[in-house]
Short mmCIF file of C-alpha atoms and ligand atoms in Angstrom, two decimals:
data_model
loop_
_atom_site.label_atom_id
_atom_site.label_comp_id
_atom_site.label_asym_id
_atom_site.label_seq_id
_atom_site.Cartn_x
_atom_site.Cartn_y
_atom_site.Cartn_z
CA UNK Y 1 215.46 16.33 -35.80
CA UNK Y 2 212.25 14.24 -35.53
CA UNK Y 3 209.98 14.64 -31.91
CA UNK Y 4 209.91 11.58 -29.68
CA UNK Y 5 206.29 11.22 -30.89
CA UNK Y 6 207.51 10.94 -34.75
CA UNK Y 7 210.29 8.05 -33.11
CA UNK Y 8 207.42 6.27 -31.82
CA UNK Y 9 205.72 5.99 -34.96
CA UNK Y 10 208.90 4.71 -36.78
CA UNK Y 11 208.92 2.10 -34.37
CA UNK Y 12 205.36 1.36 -34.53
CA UNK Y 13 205.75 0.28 -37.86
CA UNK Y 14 208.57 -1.30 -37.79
CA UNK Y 15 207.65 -4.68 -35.25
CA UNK Y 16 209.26 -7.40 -34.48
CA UNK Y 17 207.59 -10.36 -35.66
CA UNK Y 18 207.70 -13.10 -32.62
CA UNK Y 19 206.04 -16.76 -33.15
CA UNK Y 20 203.79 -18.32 -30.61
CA UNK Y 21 205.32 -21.32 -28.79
CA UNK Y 22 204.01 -23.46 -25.75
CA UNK Y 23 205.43 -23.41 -22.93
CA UNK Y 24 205.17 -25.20 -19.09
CA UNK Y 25 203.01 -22.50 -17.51
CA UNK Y 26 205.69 -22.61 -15.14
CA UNK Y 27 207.79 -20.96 -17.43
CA UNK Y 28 205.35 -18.60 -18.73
CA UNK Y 29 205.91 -15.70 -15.97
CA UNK Y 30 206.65 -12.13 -17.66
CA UNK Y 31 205.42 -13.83 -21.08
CA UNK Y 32 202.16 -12.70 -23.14
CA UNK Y 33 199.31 -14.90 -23.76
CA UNK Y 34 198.61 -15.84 -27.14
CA UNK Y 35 195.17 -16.76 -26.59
CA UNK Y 36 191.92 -16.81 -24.52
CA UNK Y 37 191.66 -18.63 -21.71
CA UNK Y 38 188.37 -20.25 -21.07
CA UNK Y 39 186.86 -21.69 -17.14
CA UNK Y 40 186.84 -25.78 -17.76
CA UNK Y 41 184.75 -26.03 -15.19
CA UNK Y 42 182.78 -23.53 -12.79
CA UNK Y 43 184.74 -21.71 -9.90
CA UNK Y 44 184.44 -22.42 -7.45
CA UNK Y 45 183.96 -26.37 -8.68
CA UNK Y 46 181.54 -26.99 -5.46
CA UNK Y 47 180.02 -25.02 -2.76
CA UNK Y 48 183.06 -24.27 -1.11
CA UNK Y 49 183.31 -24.06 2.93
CA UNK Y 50 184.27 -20.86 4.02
CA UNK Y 51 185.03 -21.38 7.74
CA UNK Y 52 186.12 -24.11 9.77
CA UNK Y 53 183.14 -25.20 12.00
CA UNK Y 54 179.96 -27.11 11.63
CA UNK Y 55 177.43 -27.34 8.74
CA UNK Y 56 173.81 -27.75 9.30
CA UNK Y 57 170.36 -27.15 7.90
CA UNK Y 58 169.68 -23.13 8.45
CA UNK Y 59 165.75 -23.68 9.16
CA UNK Y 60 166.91 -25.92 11.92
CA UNK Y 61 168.46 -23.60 13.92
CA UNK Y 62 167.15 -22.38 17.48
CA UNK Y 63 169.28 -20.38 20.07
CA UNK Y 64 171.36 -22.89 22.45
CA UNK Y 65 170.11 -25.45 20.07
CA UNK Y 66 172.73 -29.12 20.62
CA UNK Y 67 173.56 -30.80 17.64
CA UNK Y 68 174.92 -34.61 17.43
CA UNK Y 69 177.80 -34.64 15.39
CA UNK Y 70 177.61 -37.03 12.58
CA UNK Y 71 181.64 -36.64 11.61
CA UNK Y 72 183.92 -34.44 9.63
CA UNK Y 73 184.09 -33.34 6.27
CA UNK Y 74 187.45 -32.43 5.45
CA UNK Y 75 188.78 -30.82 2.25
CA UNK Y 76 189.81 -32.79 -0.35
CA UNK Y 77 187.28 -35.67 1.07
CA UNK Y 78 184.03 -36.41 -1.58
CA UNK Y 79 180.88 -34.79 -0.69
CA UNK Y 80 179.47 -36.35 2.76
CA UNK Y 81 175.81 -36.17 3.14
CA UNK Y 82 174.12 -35.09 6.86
CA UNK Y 83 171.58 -38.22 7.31
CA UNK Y 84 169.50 -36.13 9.63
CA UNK Y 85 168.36 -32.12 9.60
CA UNK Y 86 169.20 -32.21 13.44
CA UNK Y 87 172.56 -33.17 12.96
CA UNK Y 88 175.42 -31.47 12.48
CA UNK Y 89 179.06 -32.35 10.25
CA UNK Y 90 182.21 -30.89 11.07
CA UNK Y 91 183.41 -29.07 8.03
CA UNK Y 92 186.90 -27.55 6.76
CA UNK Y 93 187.45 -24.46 5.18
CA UNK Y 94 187.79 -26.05 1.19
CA UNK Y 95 185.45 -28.79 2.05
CA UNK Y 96 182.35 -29.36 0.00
CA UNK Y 97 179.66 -28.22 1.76
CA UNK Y 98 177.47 -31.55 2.80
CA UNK Y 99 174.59 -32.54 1.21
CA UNK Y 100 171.46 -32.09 3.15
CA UNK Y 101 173.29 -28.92 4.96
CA UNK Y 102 173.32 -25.41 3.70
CA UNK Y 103 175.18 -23.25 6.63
CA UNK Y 104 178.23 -22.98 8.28
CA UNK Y 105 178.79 -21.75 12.01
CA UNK Y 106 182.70 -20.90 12.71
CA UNK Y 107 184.20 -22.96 15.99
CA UNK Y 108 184.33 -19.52 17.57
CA UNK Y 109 180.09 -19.65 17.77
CA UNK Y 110 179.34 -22.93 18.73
CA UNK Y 111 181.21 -25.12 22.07
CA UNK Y 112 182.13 -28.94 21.29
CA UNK Y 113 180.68 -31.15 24.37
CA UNK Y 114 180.38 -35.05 24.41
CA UNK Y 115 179.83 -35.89 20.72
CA UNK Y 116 177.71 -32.90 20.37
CA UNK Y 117 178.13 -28.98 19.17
CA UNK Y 118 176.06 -26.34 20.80
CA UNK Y 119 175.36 -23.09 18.51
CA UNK Y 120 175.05 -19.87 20.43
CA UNK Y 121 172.59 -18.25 18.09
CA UNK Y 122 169.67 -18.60 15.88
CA UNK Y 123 171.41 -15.61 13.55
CA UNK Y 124 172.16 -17.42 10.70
CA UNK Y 125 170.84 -17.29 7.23
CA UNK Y 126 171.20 -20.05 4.50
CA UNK Y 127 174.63 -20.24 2.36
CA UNK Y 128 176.30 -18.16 5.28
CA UNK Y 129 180.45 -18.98 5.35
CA UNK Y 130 179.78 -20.84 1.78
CA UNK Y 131 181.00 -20.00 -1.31
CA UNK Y 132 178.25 -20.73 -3.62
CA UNK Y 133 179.43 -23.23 -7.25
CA UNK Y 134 180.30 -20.89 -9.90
CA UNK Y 135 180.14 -17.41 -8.16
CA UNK Y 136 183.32 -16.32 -9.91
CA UNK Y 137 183.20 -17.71 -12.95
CA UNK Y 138 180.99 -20.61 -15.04
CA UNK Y 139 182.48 -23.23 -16.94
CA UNK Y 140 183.08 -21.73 -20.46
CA UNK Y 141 183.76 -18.23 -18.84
CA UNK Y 142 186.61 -16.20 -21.02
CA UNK Y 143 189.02 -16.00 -17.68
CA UNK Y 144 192.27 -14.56 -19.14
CA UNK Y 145 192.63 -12.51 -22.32
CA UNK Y 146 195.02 -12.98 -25.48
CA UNK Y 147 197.49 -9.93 -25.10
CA UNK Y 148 197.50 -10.34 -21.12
CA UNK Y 149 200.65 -10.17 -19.35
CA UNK Y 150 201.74 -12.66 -17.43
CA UNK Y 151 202.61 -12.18 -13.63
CA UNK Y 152 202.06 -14.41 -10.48
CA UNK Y 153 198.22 -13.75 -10.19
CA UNK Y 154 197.64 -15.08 -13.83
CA UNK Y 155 199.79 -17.55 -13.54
CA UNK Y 156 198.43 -18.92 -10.96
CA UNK Y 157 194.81 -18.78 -12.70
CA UNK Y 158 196.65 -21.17 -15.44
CA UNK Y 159 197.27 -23.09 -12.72
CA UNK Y 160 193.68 -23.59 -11.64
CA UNK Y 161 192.91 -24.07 -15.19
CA UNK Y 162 194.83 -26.95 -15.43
CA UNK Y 163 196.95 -25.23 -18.19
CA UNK Y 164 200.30 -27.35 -18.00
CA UNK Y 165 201.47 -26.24 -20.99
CA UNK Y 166 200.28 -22.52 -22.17
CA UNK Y 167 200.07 -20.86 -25.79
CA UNK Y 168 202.71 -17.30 -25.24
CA UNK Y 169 204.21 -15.15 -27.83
CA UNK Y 170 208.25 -16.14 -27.92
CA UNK Y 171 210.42 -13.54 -26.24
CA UNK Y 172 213.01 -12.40 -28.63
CA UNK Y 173 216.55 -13.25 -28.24
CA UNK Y 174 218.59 -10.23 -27.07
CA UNK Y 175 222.14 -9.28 -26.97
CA UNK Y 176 223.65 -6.17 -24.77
CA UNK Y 177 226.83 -4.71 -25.94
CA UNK Y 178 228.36 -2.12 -24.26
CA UNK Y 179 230.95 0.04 -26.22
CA UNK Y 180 233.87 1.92 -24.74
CA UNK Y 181 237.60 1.69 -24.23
CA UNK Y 182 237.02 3.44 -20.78
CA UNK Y 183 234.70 0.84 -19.48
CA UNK Y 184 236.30 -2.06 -16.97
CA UNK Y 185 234.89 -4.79 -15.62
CA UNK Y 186 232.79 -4.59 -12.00
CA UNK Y 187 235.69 -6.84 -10.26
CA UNK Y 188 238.56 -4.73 -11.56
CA UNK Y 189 239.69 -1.77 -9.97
CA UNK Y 190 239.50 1.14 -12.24
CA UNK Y 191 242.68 3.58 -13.08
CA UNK Y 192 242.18 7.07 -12.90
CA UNK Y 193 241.27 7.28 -16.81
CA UNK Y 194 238.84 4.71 -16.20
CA UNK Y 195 235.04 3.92 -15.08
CA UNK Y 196 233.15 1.21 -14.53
CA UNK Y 197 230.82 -0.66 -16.91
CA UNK Y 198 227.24 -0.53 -15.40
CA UNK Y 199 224.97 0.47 -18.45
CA UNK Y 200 225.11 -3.31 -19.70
CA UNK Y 201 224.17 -4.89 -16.44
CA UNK Y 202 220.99 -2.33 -15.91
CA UNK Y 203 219.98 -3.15 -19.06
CA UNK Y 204 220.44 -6.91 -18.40
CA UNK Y 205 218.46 -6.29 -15.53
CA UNK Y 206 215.30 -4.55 -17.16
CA UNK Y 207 215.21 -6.76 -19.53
CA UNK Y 208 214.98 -9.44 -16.96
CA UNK Y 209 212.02 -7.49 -15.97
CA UNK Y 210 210.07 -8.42 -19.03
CA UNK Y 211 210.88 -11.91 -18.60
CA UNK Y 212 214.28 -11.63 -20.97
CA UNK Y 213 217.20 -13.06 -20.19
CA UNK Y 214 219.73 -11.32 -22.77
CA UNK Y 215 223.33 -12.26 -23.49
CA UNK Y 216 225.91 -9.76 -22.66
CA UNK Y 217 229.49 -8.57 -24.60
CA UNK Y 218 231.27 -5.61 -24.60
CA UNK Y 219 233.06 -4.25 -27.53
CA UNK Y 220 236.17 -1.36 -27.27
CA UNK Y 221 235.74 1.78 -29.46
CA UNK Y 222 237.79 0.07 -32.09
CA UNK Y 223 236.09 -0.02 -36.03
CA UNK Y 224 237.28 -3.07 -37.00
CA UNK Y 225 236.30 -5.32 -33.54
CA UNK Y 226 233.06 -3.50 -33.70
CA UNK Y 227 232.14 -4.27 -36.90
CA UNK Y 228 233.06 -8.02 -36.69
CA UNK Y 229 231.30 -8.31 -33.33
CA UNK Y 230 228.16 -6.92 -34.69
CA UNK Y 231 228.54 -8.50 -37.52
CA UNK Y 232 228.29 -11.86 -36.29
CA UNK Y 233 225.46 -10.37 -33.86
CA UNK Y 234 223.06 -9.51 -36.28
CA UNK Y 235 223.67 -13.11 -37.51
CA UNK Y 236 222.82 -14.94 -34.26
CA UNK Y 237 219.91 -12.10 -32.38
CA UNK Y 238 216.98 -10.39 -33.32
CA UNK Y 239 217.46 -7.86 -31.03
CA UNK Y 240 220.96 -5.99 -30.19
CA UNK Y 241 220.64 -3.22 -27.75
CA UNK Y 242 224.10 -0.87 -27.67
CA UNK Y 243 224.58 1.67 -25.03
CA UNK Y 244 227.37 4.39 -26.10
CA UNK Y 245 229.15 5.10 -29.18
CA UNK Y 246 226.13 6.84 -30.86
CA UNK Y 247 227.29 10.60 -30.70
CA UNK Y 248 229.04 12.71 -32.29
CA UNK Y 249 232.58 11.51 -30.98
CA UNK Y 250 235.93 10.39 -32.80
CA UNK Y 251 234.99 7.49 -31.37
CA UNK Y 252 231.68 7.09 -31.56
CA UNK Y 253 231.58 4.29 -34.16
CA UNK Y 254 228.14 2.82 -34.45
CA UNK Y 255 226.36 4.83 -36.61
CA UNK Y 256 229.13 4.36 -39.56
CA UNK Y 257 229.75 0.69 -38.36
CA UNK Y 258 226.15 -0.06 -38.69
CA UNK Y 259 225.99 1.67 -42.33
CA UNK Y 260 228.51 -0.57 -43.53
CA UNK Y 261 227.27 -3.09 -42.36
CA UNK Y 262 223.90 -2.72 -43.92
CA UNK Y 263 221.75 -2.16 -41.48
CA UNK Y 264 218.65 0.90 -42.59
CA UNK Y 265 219.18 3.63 -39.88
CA UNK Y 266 216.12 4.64 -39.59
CA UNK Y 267 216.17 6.54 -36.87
CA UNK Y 268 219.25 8.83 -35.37
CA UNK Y 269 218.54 11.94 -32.82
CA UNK Y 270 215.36 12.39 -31.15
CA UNK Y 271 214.08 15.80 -30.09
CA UNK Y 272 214.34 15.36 -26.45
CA UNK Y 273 216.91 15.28 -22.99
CA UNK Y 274 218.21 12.89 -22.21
CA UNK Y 275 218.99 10.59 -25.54
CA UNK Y 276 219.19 13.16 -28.16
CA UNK Y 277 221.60 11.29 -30.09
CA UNK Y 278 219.04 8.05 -29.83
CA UNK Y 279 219.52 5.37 -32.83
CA UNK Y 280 217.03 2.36 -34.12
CA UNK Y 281 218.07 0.74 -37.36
CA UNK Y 282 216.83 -2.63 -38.61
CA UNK Y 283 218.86 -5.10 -41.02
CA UNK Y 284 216.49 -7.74 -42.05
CA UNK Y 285 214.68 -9.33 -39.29
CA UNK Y 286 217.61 -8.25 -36.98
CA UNK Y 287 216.78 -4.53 -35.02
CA UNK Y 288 219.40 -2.50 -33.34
CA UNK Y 289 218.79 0.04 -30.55
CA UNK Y 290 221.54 2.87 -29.78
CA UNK Y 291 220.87 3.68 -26.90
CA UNK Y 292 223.64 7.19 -25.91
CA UNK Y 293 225.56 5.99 -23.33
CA UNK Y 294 224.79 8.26 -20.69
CA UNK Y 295 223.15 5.97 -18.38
CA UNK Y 296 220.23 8.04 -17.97
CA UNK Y 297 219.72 8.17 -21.59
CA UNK Y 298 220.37 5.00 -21.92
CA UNK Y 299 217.36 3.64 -19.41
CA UNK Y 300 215.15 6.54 -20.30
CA UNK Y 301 215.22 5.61 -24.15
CA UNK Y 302 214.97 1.63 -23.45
CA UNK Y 303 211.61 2.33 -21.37
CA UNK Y 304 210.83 4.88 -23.96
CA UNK Y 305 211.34 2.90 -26.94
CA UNK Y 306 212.28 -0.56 -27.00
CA UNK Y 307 209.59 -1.32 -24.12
CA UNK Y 308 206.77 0.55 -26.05
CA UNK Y 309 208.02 -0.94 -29.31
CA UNK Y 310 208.61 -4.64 -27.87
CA UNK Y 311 204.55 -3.87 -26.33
CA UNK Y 312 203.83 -3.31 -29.70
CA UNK Y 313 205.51 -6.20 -31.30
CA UNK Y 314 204.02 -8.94 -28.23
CA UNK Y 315 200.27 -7.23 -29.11
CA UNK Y 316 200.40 -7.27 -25.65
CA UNK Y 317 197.60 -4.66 -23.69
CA UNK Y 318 198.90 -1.19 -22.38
CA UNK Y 319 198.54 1.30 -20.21
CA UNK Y 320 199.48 4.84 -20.53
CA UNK Y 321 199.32 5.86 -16.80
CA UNK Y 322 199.90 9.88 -16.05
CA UNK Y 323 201.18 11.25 -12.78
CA UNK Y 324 200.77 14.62 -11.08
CA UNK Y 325 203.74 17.15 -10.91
CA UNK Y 326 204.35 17.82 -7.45
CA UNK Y 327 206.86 21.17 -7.97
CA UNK Y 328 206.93 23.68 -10.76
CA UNK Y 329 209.85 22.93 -13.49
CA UNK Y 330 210.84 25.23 -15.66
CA UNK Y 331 212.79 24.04 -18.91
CA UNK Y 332 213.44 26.47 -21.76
CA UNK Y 333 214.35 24.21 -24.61
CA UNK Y 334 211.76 23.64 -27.21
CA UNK Y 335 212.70 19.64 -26.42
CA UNK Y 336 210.38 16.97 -24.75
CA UNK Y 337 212.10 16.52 -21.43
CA UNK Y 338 212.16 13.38 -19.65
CA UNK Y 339 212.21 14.64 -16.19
CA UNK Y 340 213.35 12.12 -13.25
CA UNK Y 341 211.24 11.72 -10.41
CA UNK Y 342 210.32 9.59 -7.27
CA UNK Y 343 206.41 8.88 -7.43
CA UNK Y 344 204.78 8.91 -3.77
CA UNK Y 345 201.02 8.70 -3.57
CA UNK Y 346 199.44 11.10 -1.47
CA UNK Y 347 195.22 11.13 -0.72
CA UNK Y 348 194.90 8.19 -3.52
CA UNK Y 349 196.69 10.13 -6.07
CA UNK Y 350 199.91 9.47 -7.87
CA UNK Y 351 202.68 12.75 -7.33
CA UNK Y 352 205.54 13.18 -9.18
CA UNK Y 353 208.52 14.49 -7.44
CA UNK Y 354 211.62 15.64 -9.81
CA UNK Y 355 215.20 14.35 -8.67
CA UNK Y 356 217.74 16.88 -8.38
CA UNK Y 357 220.50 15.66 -10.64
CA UNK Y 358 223.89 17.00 -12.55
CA UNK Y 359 222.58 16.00 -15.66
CA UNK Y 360 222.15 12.45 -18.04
CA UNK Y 361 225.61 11.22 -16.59
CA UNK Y 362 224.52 11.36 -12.85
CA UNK Y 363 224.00 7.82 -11.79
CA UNK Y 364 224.05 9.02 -8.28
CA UNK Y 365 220.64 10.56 -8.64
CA UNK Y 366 219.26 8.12 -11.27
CA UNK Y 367 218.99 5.64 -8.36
CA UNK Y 368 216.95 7.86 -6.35
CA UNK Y 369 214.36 8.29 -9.22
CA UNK Y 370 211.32 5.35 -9.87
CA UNK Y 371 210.27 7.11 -12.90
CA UNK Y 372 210.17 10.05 -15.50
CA UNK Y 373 207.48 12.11 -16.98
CA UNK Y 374 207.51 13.06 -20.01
CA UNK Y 375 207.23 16.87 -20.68
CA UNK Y 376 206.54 18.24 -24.04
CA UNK Y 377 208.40 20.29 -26.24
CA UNK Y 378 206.20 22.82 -26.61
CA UNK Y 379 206.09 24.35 -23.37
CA UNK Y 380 208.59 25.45 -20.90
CA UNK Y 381 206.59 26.17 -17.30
CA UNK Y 382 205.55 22.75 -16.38
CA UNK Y 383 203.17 24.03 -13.29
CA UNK Y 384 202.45 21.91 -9.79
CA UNK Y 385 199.44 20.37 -9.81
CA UNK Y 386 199.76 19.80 -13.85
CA UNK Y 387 199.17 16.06 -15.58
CA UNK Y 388 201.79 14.84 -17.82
CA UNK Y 389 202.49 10.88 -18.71
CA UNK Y 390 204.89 8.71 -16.87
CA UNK Y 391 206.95 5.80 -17.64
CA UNK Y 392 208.00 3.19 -14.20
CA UNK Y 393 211.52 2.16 -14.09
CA UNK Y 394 210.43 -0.79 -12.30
CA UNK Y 395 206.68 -1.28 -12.50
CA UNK Y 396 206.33 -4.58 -13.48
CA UNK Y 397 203.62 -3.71 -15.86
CA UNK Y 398 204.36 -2.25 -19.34
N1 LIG V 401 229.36 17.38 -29.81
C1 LIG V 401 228.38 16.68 -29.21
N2 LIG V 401 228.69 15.94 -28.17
C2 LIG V 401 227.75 15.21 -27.56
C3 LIG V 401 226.43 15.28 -28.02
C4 LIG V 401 226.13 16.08 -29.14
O1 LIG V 401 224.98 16.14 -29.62
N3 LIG V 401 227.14 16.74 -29.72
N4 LIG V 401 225.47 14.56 -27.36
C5 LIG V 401 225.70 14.33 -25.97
C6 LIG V 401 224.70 13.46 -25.46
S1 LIG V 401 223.17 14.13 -25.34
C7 LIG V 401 224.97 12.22 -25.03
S2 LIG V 401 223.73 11.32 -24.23
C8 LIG V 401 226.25 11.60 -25.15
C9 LIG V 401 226.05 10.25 -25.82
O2 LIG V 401 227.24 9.71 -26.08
P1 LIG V 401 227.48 8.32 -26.78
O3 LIG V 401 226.24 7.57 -27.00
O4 LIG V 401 228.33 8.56 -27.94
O5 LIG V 401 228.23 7.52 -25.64
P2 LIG V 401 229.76 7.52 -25.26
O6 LIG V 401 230.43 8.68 -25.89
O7 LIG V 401 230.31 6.20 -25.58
O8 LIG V 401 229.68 7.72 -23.72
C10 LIG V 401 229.01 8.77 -23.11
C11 LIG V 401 229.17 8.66 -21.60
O9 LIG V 401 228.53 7.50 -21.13
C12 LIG V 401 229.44 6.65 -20.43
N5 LIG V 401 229.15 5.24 -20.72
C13 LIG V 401 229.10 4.68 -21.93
N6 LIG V 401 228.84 3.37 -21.83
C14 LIG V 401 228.74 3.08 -20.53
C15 LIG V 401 228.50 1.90 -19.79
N7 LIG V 401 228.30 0.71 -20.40
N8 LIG V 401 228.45 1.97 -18.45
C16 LIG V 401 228.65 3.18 -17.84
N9 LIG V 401 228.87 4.32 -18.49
C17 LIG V 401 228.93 4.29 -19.81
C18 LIG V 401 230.78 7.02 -21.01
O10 LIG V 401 231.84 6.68 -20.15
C19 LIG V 401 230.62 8.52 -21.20
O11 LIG V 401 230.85 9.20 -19.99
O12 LIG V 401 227.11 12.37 -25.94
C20 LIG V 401 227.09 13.78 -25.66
N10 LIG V 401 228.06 14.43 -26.49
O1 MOO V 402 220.72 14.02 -24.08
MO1 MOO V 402 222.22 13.18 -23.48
O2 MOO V 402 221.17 11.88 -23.54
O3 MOO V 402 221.61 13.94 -22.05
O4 MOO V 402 223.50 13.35 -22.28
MG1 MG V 403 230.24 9.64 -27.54
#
């Protein structure tokens, strides 16, 4: 059986290819930038008022000093200028700072009297409460990067830019499919023989995560309505992610549904727990993911592979963040282990605390768990204190 690493590098080299399209930055959240993104004009655009109070020449000032005020510069209003270096303007935080002034005093220093505004102190140097024209960026400054991700902060920098439209990589279009004659819908209530479906609508909701928003079916452990259904699938998605049916059941029709129906297994069984009985296959441009139905199988090998692989496919910039184990864990198969855990950080560091659980079918305990890390094979004392890579559950981040 190949080692998760070995999966990874099937995967690797097997990408989706995804087009760039344009799209109202509005709609770009989640997406990945397809190009740089360059300052059109310095930032901030003006020397920007950083308090609301009065602006007036620094070398003017003298303790108790009263200053006629000229009027108000508000934000949003073109730059006024102070006629006289005695004077004073009332400014707003956002304003451009006046011409002929260079300092701001907040309305906490001074007191407002009859037309005039009397500053307490003489402690004030020039460009204090401004923020100077182009501190944070010039115009022609590379601001965002091509293979950024995008989330609020970005977006709102395309925003700023004046990026209506933006240049992202297209998001695939995804179909879930759960398998299963024992599955019933959320609303129904469920016989004794029976469970309810959940893997389809936490994979739904990861993928909504990334900024997908996948179709949903569900197809009964039946040969002939599970090949037709995927049939027509690989037809209409590029991606179809399957949760059960990929094991070595009577039932467990996938793997010889998806042979006849052409699509290149390419992989089936990883070396690790949960997901041994993992499955990618590709027919064409269409790629399938088999994800064992457990449902902690079934999340641990989407964040495991079909994030890292859809990553890989968007060009989009990683991180490969590692946690600390926070209890020893002893596991004596020669397997990687994906080990649940709830991640607290303690003195600036990330700890890893493992989730007691029954096993992959306990979605009791899954809840309780944020992440996993992943333990290799070729150990079996994981020790506190020791370093080992973790994947987020819901880190919004790839
Ligand atoms: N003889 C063997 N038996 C099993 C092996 C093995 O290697 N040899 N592997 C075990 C492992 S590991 C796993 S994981 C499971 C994987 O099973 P399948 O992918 O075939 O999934 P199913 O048989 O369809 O279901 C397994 C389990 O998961 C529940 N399930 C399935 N879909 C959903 C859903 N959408 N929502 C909630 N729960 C779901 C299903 O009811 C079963 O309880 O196989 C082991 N067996
Ligand atoms: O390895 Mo399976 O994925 O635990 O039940
Ligand atoms: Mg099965």
């Amino acid at each position: 059986m190949i080692s998760v690493h070995e999966a990874k590098e099937i995967l690797s080299t097997n990408p989706l290819s995804l087009p760039d399209t344009s799209l109202p930055f509005q709609k770009s959240l989640h997406h990945t930038l397809a190009t740089d993104v360059f300052a059109d004009r310095d930032a901030p655009p003006f020397h920007r008022v950083t308090m609301d109070g009065i602006a007036i020449q620094a070398a003017s000032l003298k303790a108790n000093k009263r200053y006629p005020i000229e009027g108000i510069q508000a934000a949003g209003q073109p730059q006024r200028s102070l006629s006289n270096s005695n004077h004073c303007l009332e400014v707003m935080t956002g304003a451009m700072l006046p011409k002929n002034t260079d300092c701001v005093i907040p309305y906490e220093k001074i007191r407002l009297l009859d037309g005039m505004a009397e500053v307490d102190s003489a402690q004030y140097s020039p460009y204090q409460n401004v923020h100077l024209q182009g501190t944070d960026a010039k115009k022609g400054d590379r601001i965002l990067e091509k293979g950024n991700w995008i989330h609020a902060g970005k977006l709102s920098v395309l925003a700023s830019l004046g990026h209506a439209q933006v240049s992202v990589r297209q998001l695939p279009r995804v179909l879930v499919c759960a398998t299963g004659d024992e599955l019933v819908p959320v609303e129904q209530p469920p016989l004794p023989h029976q469970i309810r479906s959940s893997n389809v609508y936490m994979l739904e909701s990861a993928l909504k995560d990334l900024g997908i928003n996948a179709k949903t079916a569900h197809l009964a452990d039946e040969r002939q309505e599970l090949k037709e259904g995927i049939e027509k699938a690989l037809k209409e998605y590029q991606v179809l992610l399957f949760s059960g049916a990929v094991s070595k059941g009577k039932f467990d029709f996938l793997p010889e549904v998806f042979r006849e129906l052409g699509v290149d297994t390419l992989i089936h069984g990883v070396n690790q727990k949960p997901g041994k009985p993992f499955l990618f296959g590709r027919k064409g441009d269409c790629f399938v993911f088999g994800f064992p139905g457990n449902p902690a199988s079934t999340l641990v090998c989407f964040h495991t592979y079909f994030k890292t692989w859809l990553s890989n496919s968007l060009q989009r910039d990683t991180e490969t963040p590692s946690a600390i184990l926070a209890d020893e864990v002893v596991f004596n198969r020669p397997v990687t282990y994906h080990l649940l855990v709830k991640t607290t950080i303690r003195e600036g560091k990330i700890w890893a605390v493992p989730i007691k659980n029954s096993g992959s079918g306990d979605w009791v305990h899954l809840s309780e768990a944020d992440a996993f890390l992943s333990l290799p094979a070729d150990a079996t004392v994981f020790k506190k204190n020791e370093v080992f890579p973790i994947t987020y559950f819901h880190k919004d981040n790839f």
